[in-house]
mmCIF file of C-alpha atoms and ligand atoms in Angstrom:
data_model
loop_
_atom_site.group_PDB
_atom_site.id
_atom_site.type_symbol
_atom_site.label_atom_id
_atom_site.label_comp_id
_atom_site.label_asym_id
_atom_site.label_seq_id
_atom_site.Cartn_x
_atom_site.Cartn_y
_atom_site.Cartn_z
ATOM 1 C CA MET A 1 -3.282 131.960 -56.068
ATOM 2 C CA THR A 2 -2.518 133.718 -52.817
ATOM 3 C CA ARG A 3 -1.436 137.296 -53.134
ATOM 4 C CA SER A 4 2.315 136.708 -53.087
ATOM 5 C CA SER A 5 4.757 134.328 -54.581
ATOM 6 C CA ALA A 6 8.256 133.786 -55.797
ATOM 7 C CA ILE A 7 8.684 132.996 -59.455
ATOM 8 C CA GLY A 8 10.583 129.730 -59.685
ATOM 9 C CA ALA A 9 11.928 127.823 -62.678
ATOM 10 C CA ASP A 10 9.565 127.769 -65.691
ATOM 11 C CA ASN A 11 7.698 130.713 -64.165
ATOM 12 C CA GLU A 12 6.128 128.298 -61.727
ATOM 13 C CA VAL A 13 4.669 130.039 -58.684
ATOM 14 C CA VAL A 14 6.350 129.018 -55.435
ATOM 15 C CA ILE A 15 4.746 130.027 -52.153
ATOM 16 C CA SER A 16 6.496 129.313 -48.870
ATOM 17 C CA PRO A 17 4.074 127.693 -46.454
ATOM 18 C CA LEU A 18 3.855 128.968 -42.893
ATOM 19 C CA PRO A 19 6.043 126.727 -40.673
ATOM 20 C CA ARG A 20 3.878 124.326 -38.692
ATOM 21 C CA VAL A 21 5.335 125.504 -35.375
ATOM 22 C CA LEU A 22 3.578 128.853 -35.877
ATOM 23 C CA ASP A 23 -0.051 129.545 -35.056
ATOM 24 C CA PRO A 24 -1.577 131.125 -38.188
ATOM 25 C CA HIS A 25 -4.180 132.910 -36.027
ATOM 26 C CA ARG A 26 -1.649 134.730 -33.862
ATOM 27 C CA LEU A 27 0.650 136.319 -36.386
ATOM 28 C CA PRO A 28 1.546 139.992 -36.026
ATOM 29 C CA ASN A 29 -0.295 142.312 -38.376
ATOM 30 C CA HIS A 30 2.704 144.639 -38.673
ATOM 31 C CA ILE A 31 6.402 143.749 -38.352
ATOM 32 C CA ALA A 32 9.155 146.374 -38.117
ATOM 33 C CA ILE A 33 12.820 145.509 -38.602
ATOM 34 C CA ILE A 34 16.036 147.346 -37.767
ATOM 35 C CA MET A 35 18.253 145.625 -40.327
ATOM 36 C CA ASP A 36 21.606 145.917 -38.581
ATOM 37 C CA GLY A 37 24.995 144.216 -38.842
ATOM 38 C CA ASN A 38 25.820 144.489 -42.550
ATOM 39 C CA GLY A 39 29.232 146.026 -41.819
ATOM 40 C CA ARG A 40 30.208 143.442 -39.196
ATOM 41 C CA TRP A 41 29.036 140.628 -41.480
ATOM 42 C CA ALA A 42 31.432 141.935 -44.136
ATOM 43 C CA ASN A 43 34.285 142.582 -41.652
ATOM 44 C CA GLU A 44 34.131 139.017 -40.409
ATOM 45 C CA ARG A 45 34.669 137.864 -43.988
ATOM 46 C CA ARG A 46 37.385 140.464 -44.648
ATOM 47 C CA LEU A 47 35.138 142.016 -47.270
ATOM 48 C CA PRO A 48 34.411 145.716 -47.795
ATOM 49 C CA ARG A 49 31.372 147.009 -45.892
ATOM 50 C CA ALA A 50 29.648 147.586 -49.229
ATOM 51 C CA MET A 51 29.476 143.823 -49.755
ATOM 52 C CA GLY A 52 27.623 143.558 -46.464
ATOM 53 C CA HIS A 53 25.038 146.038 -47.700
ATOM 54 C CA SER A 54 24.609 144.143 -50.967
ATOM 55 C CA ALA A 55 24.151 140.895 -49.040
ATOM 56 C CA GLY A 56 21.647 142.748 -46.854
ATOM 57 C CA VAL A 57 19.488 143.360 -49.928
ATOM 58 C CA ASP A 58 19.176 139.600 -50.461
ATOM 59 C CA ALA A 59 18.088 139.183 -46.839
ATOM 60 C CA LEU A 60 15.483 141.898 -47.347
ATOM 61 C CA LYS A 61 14.097 140.285 -50.498
ATOM 62 C CA ARG A 62 13.901 136.949 -48.692
ATOM 63 C CA THR A 63 12.179 138.452 -45.672
ATOM 64 C CA LEU A 64 9.667 140.476 -47.696
ATOM 65 C CA ARG A 65 8.704 137.392 -49.672
ATOM 66 C CA LEU A 66 8.252 135.284 -46.537
ATOM 67 C CA CYS A 67 6.195 137.968 -44.798
ATOM 68 C CA SER A 68 4.032 138.305 -47.872
ATOM 69 C CA ASP A 69 3.598 134.529 -48.274
ATOM 70 C CA TRP A 70 2.741 134.133 -44.602
ATOM 71 C CA GLY A 71 0.045 136.790 -44.673
ATOM 72 C CA ILE A 72 1.740 139.582 -42.728
ATOM 73 C CA ASN A 73 -0.058 142.793 -43.725
ATOM 74 C CA VAL A 74 2.648 145.385 -43.113
ATOM 75 C CA LEU A 75 6.456 145.189 -43.125
ATOM 76 C CA THR A 76 8.361 148.355 -42.158
ATOM 77 C CA VAL A 77 12.148 148.294 -42.479
ATOM 78 C CA TYR A 78 14.848 150.757 -41.451
ATOM 79 C CA ALA A 79 17.073 151.253 -44.490
ATOM 80 C CA PHE A 80 18.817 154.576 -43.767
ATOM 81 C CA SER A 81 18.559 156.803 -40.716
ATOM 82 C CA THR A 82 18.896 160.571 -40.458
ATOM 83 C CA GLU A 83 22.097 159.804 -38.501
ATOM 84 C CA ASN A 84 23.560 157.558 -41.217
ATOM 85 C CA TRP A 85 24.664 160.642 -43.217
ATOM 86 C CA SER A 86 27.555 160.837 -40.737
ATOM 87 C CA ARG A 87 29.145 157.722 -42.287
ATOM 88 C CA PRO A 88 32.088 158.061 -44.692
ATOM 89 C CA ARG A 89 30.967 159.705 -47.911
ATOM 90 C CA GLU A 90 31.853 156.624 -50.029
ATOM 91 C CA GLU A 91 29.596 154.421 -47.900
ATOM 92 C CA VAL A 92 26.689 156.881 -48.116
ATOM 93 C CA ASN A 93 27.158 157.170 -51.892
ATOM 94 C CA PHE A 94 27.295 153.411 -52.234
ATOM 95 C CA LEU A 95 24.085 153.010 -50.242
ATOM 96 C CA MET A 96 22.238 155.611 -52.342
ATOM 97 C CA SER A 97 23.287 153.989 -55.591
ATOM 98 C CA LEU A 98 22.435 150.549 -54.169
ATOM 99 C CA PHE A 99 18.908 151.768 -53.329
ATOM 100 C CA GLU A 100 18.580 153.072 -56.899
ATOM 101 C CA ARG A 101 19.849 149.882 -58.503
ATOM 102 C CA VAL A 102 17.667 147.629 -56.377
ATOM 103 C CA LEU A 103 14.530 149.683 -56.854
ATOM 104 C CA LYS A 104 15.013 149.806 -60.615
ATOM 105 C CA LYS A 105 15.668 146.068 -60.808
ATOM 106 C CA GLU A 106 12.932 144.922 -58.438
ATOM 107 C CA LEU A 107 10.031 147.246 -59.227
ATOM 108 C CA GLN A 108 8.431 144.960 -61.777
ATOM 109 C CA SER A 109 8.541 141.890 -59.575
ATOM 110 C CA LEU A 110 7.315 143.823 -56.531
ATOM 111 C CA ASN A 111 4.385 144.982 -58.605
ATOM 112 C CA LEU A 112 3.688 141.474 -59.905
ATOM 113 C CA LYS A 113 3.575 140.266 -56.313
ATOM 114 C CA LYS A 114 1.044 143.010 -55.535
ATOM 115 C CA VAL A 115 3.376 144.660 -53.010
ATOM 116 C CA ARG A 116 2.429 148.234 -52.109
ATOM 117 C CA ILE A 117 5.691 150.033 -51.508
ATOM 118 C CA ASP A 118 6.051 153.299 -49.622
ATOM 119 C CA PHE A 119 9.089 155.275 -48.488
ATOM 120 C CA LEU A 120 9.011 157.005 -45.124
ATOM 121 C CA GLY A 121 11.423 159.799 -44.272
ATOM 122 C CA ASP A 122 12.702 163.139 -45.519
ATOM 123 C CA LEU A 123 12.822 162.078 -49.141
ATOM 124 C CA ASP A 124 13.664 165.482 -50.611
ATOM 125 C CA GLN A 125 17.207 165.218 -49.248
ATOM 126 C CA LEU A 126 17.866 162.073 -51.291
ATOM 127 C CA PRO A 127 19.615 162.183 -54.696
ATOM 128 C CA SER A 128 17.109 163.352 -57.300
ATOM 129 C CA ARG A 129 17.376 160.175 -59.415
ATOM 130 C CA LEU A 130 16.481 158.135 -56.350
ATOM 131 C CA GLN A 131 13.585 160.479 -55.600
ATOM 132 C CA ASP A 132 12.251 159.956 -59.136
ATOM 133 C CA LEU A 133 12.441 156.189 -58.754
ATOM 134 C CA ILE A 134 10.764 156.358 -55.356
ATOM 135 C CA ASN A 135 7.920 158.425 -56.812
ATOM 136 C CA GLU A 136 7.531 155.990 -59.693
ATOM 137 C CA ALA A 137 7.572 152.919 -57.420
ATOM 138 C CA THR A 138 5.084 154.471 -55.018
ATOM 139 C CA GLU A 139 2.712 155.460 -57.807
ATOM 140 C CA VAL A 140 2.973 152.207 -59.762
ATOM 141 C CA THR A 141 2.237 150.050 -56.703
ATOM 142 C CA ALA A 142 -0.230 152.368 -54.925
ATOM 143 C CA LYS A 143 -3.314 150.361 -55.846
ATOM 144 C CA ASN A 144 -1.843 146.937 -55.077
ATOM 145 C CA ASN A 145 -3.639 144.903 -52.444
ATOM 146 C CA GLY A 146 -0.751 142.767 -51.170
ATOM 147 C CA ILE A 147 1.648 143.401 -48.326
ATOM 148 C CA CYS A 148 2.308 147.028 -47.476
ATOM 149 C CA PHE A 149 6.083 147.495 -47.529
ATOM 150 C CA ASN A 150 7.399 150.636 -45.848
ATOM 151 C CA VAL A 151 11.047 151.476 -46.424
ATOM 152 C CA CYS A 152 12.306 154.048 -43.915
ATOM 153 C CA THR A 153 14.857 156.059 -45.865
ATOM 154 C CA ASN A 154 16.454 159.156 -44.372
ATOM 155 C CA TYR A 155 14.098 158.451 -41.500
ATOM 156 C CA GLY A 156 14.452 159.707 -37.936
ATOM 157 C CA GLY A 157 11.834 159.219 -35.243
ATOM 158 C CA ARG A 158 12.508 162.582 -33.603
ATOM 159 C CA ARG A 159 12.373 164.377 -36.944
ATOM 160 C CA GLU A 160 9.049 162.690 -37.709
ATOM 161 C CA LEU A 161 7.632 163.849 -34.350
ATOM 162 C CA VAL A 162 8.889 167.405 -34.821
ATOM 163 C CA LEU A 163 7.360 167.610 -38.304
ATOM 164 C CA ALA A 164 4.038 166.273 -36.996
ATOM 165 C CA ALA A 165 4.070 168.908 -34.243
ATOM 166 C CA GLN A 166 4.867 171.620 -36.798
ATOM 167 C CA ARG A 167 1.969 170.611 -39.036
ATOM 168 C CA LEU A 168 -0.461 170.580 -36.120
ATOM 169 C CA ALA A 169 0.815 173.976 -34.930
ATOM 170 C CA LEU A 170 0.309 175.407 -38.417
ATOM 171 C CA LYS A 171 -3.253 174.103 -38.586
ATOM 172 C CA ALA A 172 -3.919 175.661 -35.185
ATOM 173 C CA VAL A 173 -2.422 179.016 -36.184
ATOM 174 C CA GLU A 174 -4.488 179.018 -39.363
ATOM 175 C CA GLY A 175 -7.609 178.397 -37.299
ATOM 176 C CA ASP A 176 -8.254 174.946 -38.765
ATOM 177 C CA LEU A 177 -7.667 173.042 -35.538
ATOM 178 C CA ASP A 178 -8.512 173.659 -31.897
ATOM 179 C CA PRO A 179 -5.319 172.780 -29.939
ATOM 180 C CA ASN A 180 -7.463 171.405 -27.107
ATOM 181 C CA LEU A 181 -8.762 168.745 -29.472
ATOM 182 C CA ILE A 182 -5.330 167.307 -30.279
ATOM 183 C CA ASP A 183 -5.336 163.752 -28.969
ATOM 184 C CA GLU A 184 -3.287 160.623 -29.672
ATOM 185 C CA ASN A 185 -5.336 159.734 -32.744
ATOM 186 C CA ILE A 186 -4.982 163.165 -34.300
ATOM 187 C CA PHE A 187 -1.265 163.174 -33.506
ATOM 188 C CA ALA A 188 -0.744 159.690 -34.994
ATOM 189 C CA SER A 189 -2.586 160.746 -38.144
ATOM 190 C CA GLU A 190 0.210 163.282 -38.794
ATOM 191 C CA LEU A 191 2.917 160.609 -38.663
ATOM 192 C CA LEU A 192 4.429 158.910 -41.697
ATOM 193 C CA THR A 193 2.839 155.636 -40.598
ATOM 194 C CA ALA A 194 -0.688 157.107 -40.537
ATOM 195 C CA ASN A 195 -1.852 154.389 -42.948
ATOM 196 C CA SER A 196 0.030 151.476 -41.372
ATOM 197 C CA GLY A 197 -0.590 151.759 -37.646
ATOM 198 C CA ASP A 198 1.831 150.557 -34.992
ATOM 199 C CA PRO A 199 4.123 147.533 -35.329
ATOM 200 C CA ASP A 200 3.149 144.520 -33.230
ATOM 201 C CA LEU A 201 6.667 143.131 -33.409
ATOM 202 C CA LEU A 202 10.055 144.859 -33.678
ATOM 203 C CA ILE A 203 13.016 142.740 -34.760
ATOM 204 C CA ARG A 204 16.572 144.057 -34.418
ATOM 205 C CA THR A 205 19.440 142.022 -35.783
ATOM 206 C CA SER A 206 23.124 142.020 -34.765
ATOM 207 C CA GLY A 207 22.472 142.036 -31.032
ATOM 208 C CA GLU A 208 22.218 145.791 -30.454
ATOM 209 C CA ARG A 209 19.629 146.656 -27.820
ATOM 210 C CA ARG A 210 18.588 150.156 -28.813
ATOM 211 C CA LEU A 211 16.046 151.888 -31.021
ATOM 212 C CA SER A 212 18.495 154.147 -32.868
ATOM 213 C CA ASN A 213 15.770 156.752 -33.449
ATOM 214 C CA PHE A 214 13.372 154.290 -35.110
ATOM 215 C CA LEU A 215 9.569 154.715 -34.843
ATOM 216 C CA LEU A 216 9.747 156.307 -31.389
ATOM 217 C CA TRP A 217 6.004 156.877 -31.131
ATOM 218 C CA GLN A 218 4.835 153.749 -32.919
ATOM 219 C CA LEU A 219 6.899 151.235 -30.903
ATOM 220 C CA ALA A 220 5.280 152.225 -27.579
ATOM 221 C CA TYR A 221 3.687 148.793 -27.172
ATOM 222 C CA SER A 222 5.479 146.595 -29.687
ATOM 223 C CA GLU A 223 7.004 143.291 -28.640
ATOM 224 C CA ILE A 224 10.779 143.434 -29.117
ATOM 225 C CA HIS A 225 12.864 140.560 -30.466
ATOM 226 C CA VAL A 226 16.642 141.009 -30.615
ATOM 227 C CA THR A 227 18.770 138.423 -32.369
ATOM 228 C CA ASP A 228 22.577 138.233 -32.586
ATOM 229 C CA ILE A 229 22.345 137.191 -36.243
ATOM 230 C CA TYR A 230 23.769 139.786 -38.642
ATOM 231 C CA TRP A 231 21.148 141.061 -41.082
ATOM 232 C CA PRO A 232 22.657 139.456 -44.245
ATOM 233 C CA ASP A 233 22.337 136.039 -42.549
ATOM 234 C CA PHE A 234 18.719 136.546 -41.440
ATOM 235 C CA ASP A 235 16.694 133.749 -42.994
ATOM 236 C CA VAL A 236 13.549 131.684 -42.709
ATOM 237 C CA LYS A 237 14.590 130.068 -39.432
ATOM 238 C CA ASP A 238 15.378 133.428 -37.848
ATOM 239 C CA LEU A 239 12.036 134.897 -38.927
ATOM 240 C CA THR A 240 10.328 131.780 -37.597
ATOM 241 C CA SER A 241 12.166 132.163 -34.245
ATOM 242 C CA ALA A 242 11.146 135.814 -34.036
ATOM 243 C CA LEU A 243 7.508 134.904 -34.689
ATOM 244 C CA LEU A 244 7.632 132.029 -32.200
ATOM 245 C CA ASP A 245 9.051 134.414 -29.604
ATOM 246 C CA TYR A 246 6.239 136.866 -30.426
ATOM 247 C CA GLN A 247 3.631 134.142 -30.035
ATOM 248 C CA SER A 248 5.031 133.249 -26.608
ATOM 249 C CA ARG A 249 4.392 136.758 -25.270
ATOM 250 C CA THR A 250 1.378 137.954 -23.322
ATOM 251 C CA ARG A 251 0.515 141.457 -24.491
ATOM 252 C CA ARG A 252 -1.041 143.211 -21.537
ATOM 253 C CA PHE A 253 -1.044 146.841 -22.709
ATOM 254 C CA GLY A 254 -0.873 147.928 -19.090
ATOM 255 C CA GLY A 255 -3.753 145.683 -18.021
ATOM 256 C CA VAL A 256 -3.674 142.368 -16.216
ATOM 257 C CA GLU A 257 -3.504 138.904 -17.667
ATOM 258 C CA PRO A 258 -6.950 137.292 -17.838
ATOM 259 C CA MET A 259 -7.187 134.552 -15.143
ATOM 260 C CA PRO A 260 -8.867 131.188 -15.641
ATOM 261 C CA PRO A 261 -12.392 131.385 -14.061
ATOM 262 C CA ASN A 262 -11.622 129.340 -10.872
ATOM 263 C CA ASP A 263 -8.594 131.546 -10.033
ATOM 264 C CA ILE A 264 -10.629 134.732 -9.721
HETATM 265 C C1 IPE B 301 22.875 148.321 -41.203
HETATM 266 O O1 IPE B 301 24.117 147.740 -41.103
HETATM 267 C C2 IPE B 301 22.681 149.037 -42.521
HETATM 268 C C3 IPE B 301 22.603 150.497 -42.426
HETATM 269 C C4 IPE B 301 22.643 151.211 -41.327
HETATM 270 C C5 IPE B 301 22.475 151.212 -43.678
HETATM 271 P P1 IPE B 301 25.384 148.558 -40.581
HETATM 272 O O2 IPE B 301 26.044 149.202 -41.731
HETATM 273 O O3 IPE B 301 24.966 149.477 -39.473
HETATM 274 O O4 IPE B 301 26.288 147.393 -40.012
HETATM 275 P P2 IPE B 301 27.168 147.433 -38.706
HETATM 276 O O5 IPE B 301 26.290 147.832 -37.563
HETATM 277 O O6 IPE B 301 28.263 148.439 -38.952
HETATM 278 O O7 IPE B 301 27.699 146.038 -38.555
HETATM 279 C C1 IPE B 302 20.186 151.738 -37.424
HETATM 280 O O1 IPE B 302 21.404 151.100 -37.472
HETATM 281 C C2 IPE B 302 19.828 152.295 -38.775
HETATM 282 C C3 IPE B 302 19.532 151.304 -39.797
HETATM 283 C C4 IPE B 302 19.491 150.020 -39.645
HETATM 284 C C5 IPE B 302 19.238 151.843 -41.091
HETATM 285 P P1 IPE B 302 22.761 151.877 -37.101
HETATM 286 O O2 IPE B 302 23.847 150.894 -37.291
HETATM 287 O O3 IPE B 302 22.854 153.141 -37.856
HETATM 288 O O4 IPE B 302 22.516 152.217 -35.574
HETATM 289 P P2 IPE B 302 23.569 152.478 -34.409
HETATM 290 O O5 IPE B 302 24.552 153.486 -34.928
HETATM 291 O O6 IPE B 302 24.214 151.181 -34.096
HETATM 292 O O7 IPE B 302 22.743 152.968 -33.276
HETATM 293 MG MG1 MG B 303 24.839 149.236 -37.478
#
């Protein structure tokens, strides 16, 4: 059995095969997603925004399962930003209780699928019941060897950078680190993604073309795919399109494209 699966009728294991249009040897190692458009999805249906967030959870479950089945090693999603506290209190409260409900309900199946879940962000500002669940989920799944699933919750890229700088400054003041030795590797090792590395592909749904304070350091060389689809509608064909788009790119990292021998 491969490492991930959905449990179908009669507990039969169902694994989604990689679509044939995709090259299995050129998949991104790490995908990051700004899951945006829940509110507009609901508005278009004359539903409360909360219903959009609930529908967004289904899209997330679908996407995590596909990424796991297709052999993606790391999926990092933006669930709640440091700026999202400025939303109406009822929406923030709904989101926090939705995170709790979903985590409680899904923990067992995440664990069965060998998912290693981690939460990135300032977690101590979250409701204490949610913090307890996060700690439990992180501990229970820590030794799993399946997809690494990072959920950015109360996450802000600038905040993450400031905290990394603070930690390095403290080490320097305490005499444990020579400031002249701080390089990109040392800096990156202080970030919340120290164990996951940088995303190869960033997907943003709902057509917005901005980072909204997401992974400011880590996205330096990621390929960016923006789709107009609202997050709750994001499905297998949209993930396939994003991966096809990724596979059509030439990643130069500031270098030049290799030329065929007779063109040199
Ligand atoms: C993304 O959807 C979910 C969160 C930010 C929590 P939005 O709630 O931002 O949906 P829109 O952008 O208003 O449509
Ligand atoms: C980014 O979406 C945050 C999440 C998806 C959690 P927002 O909807 O908050 O971003 P802006 O306000 O459009 O930049
Ligand atoms: Mg939005």
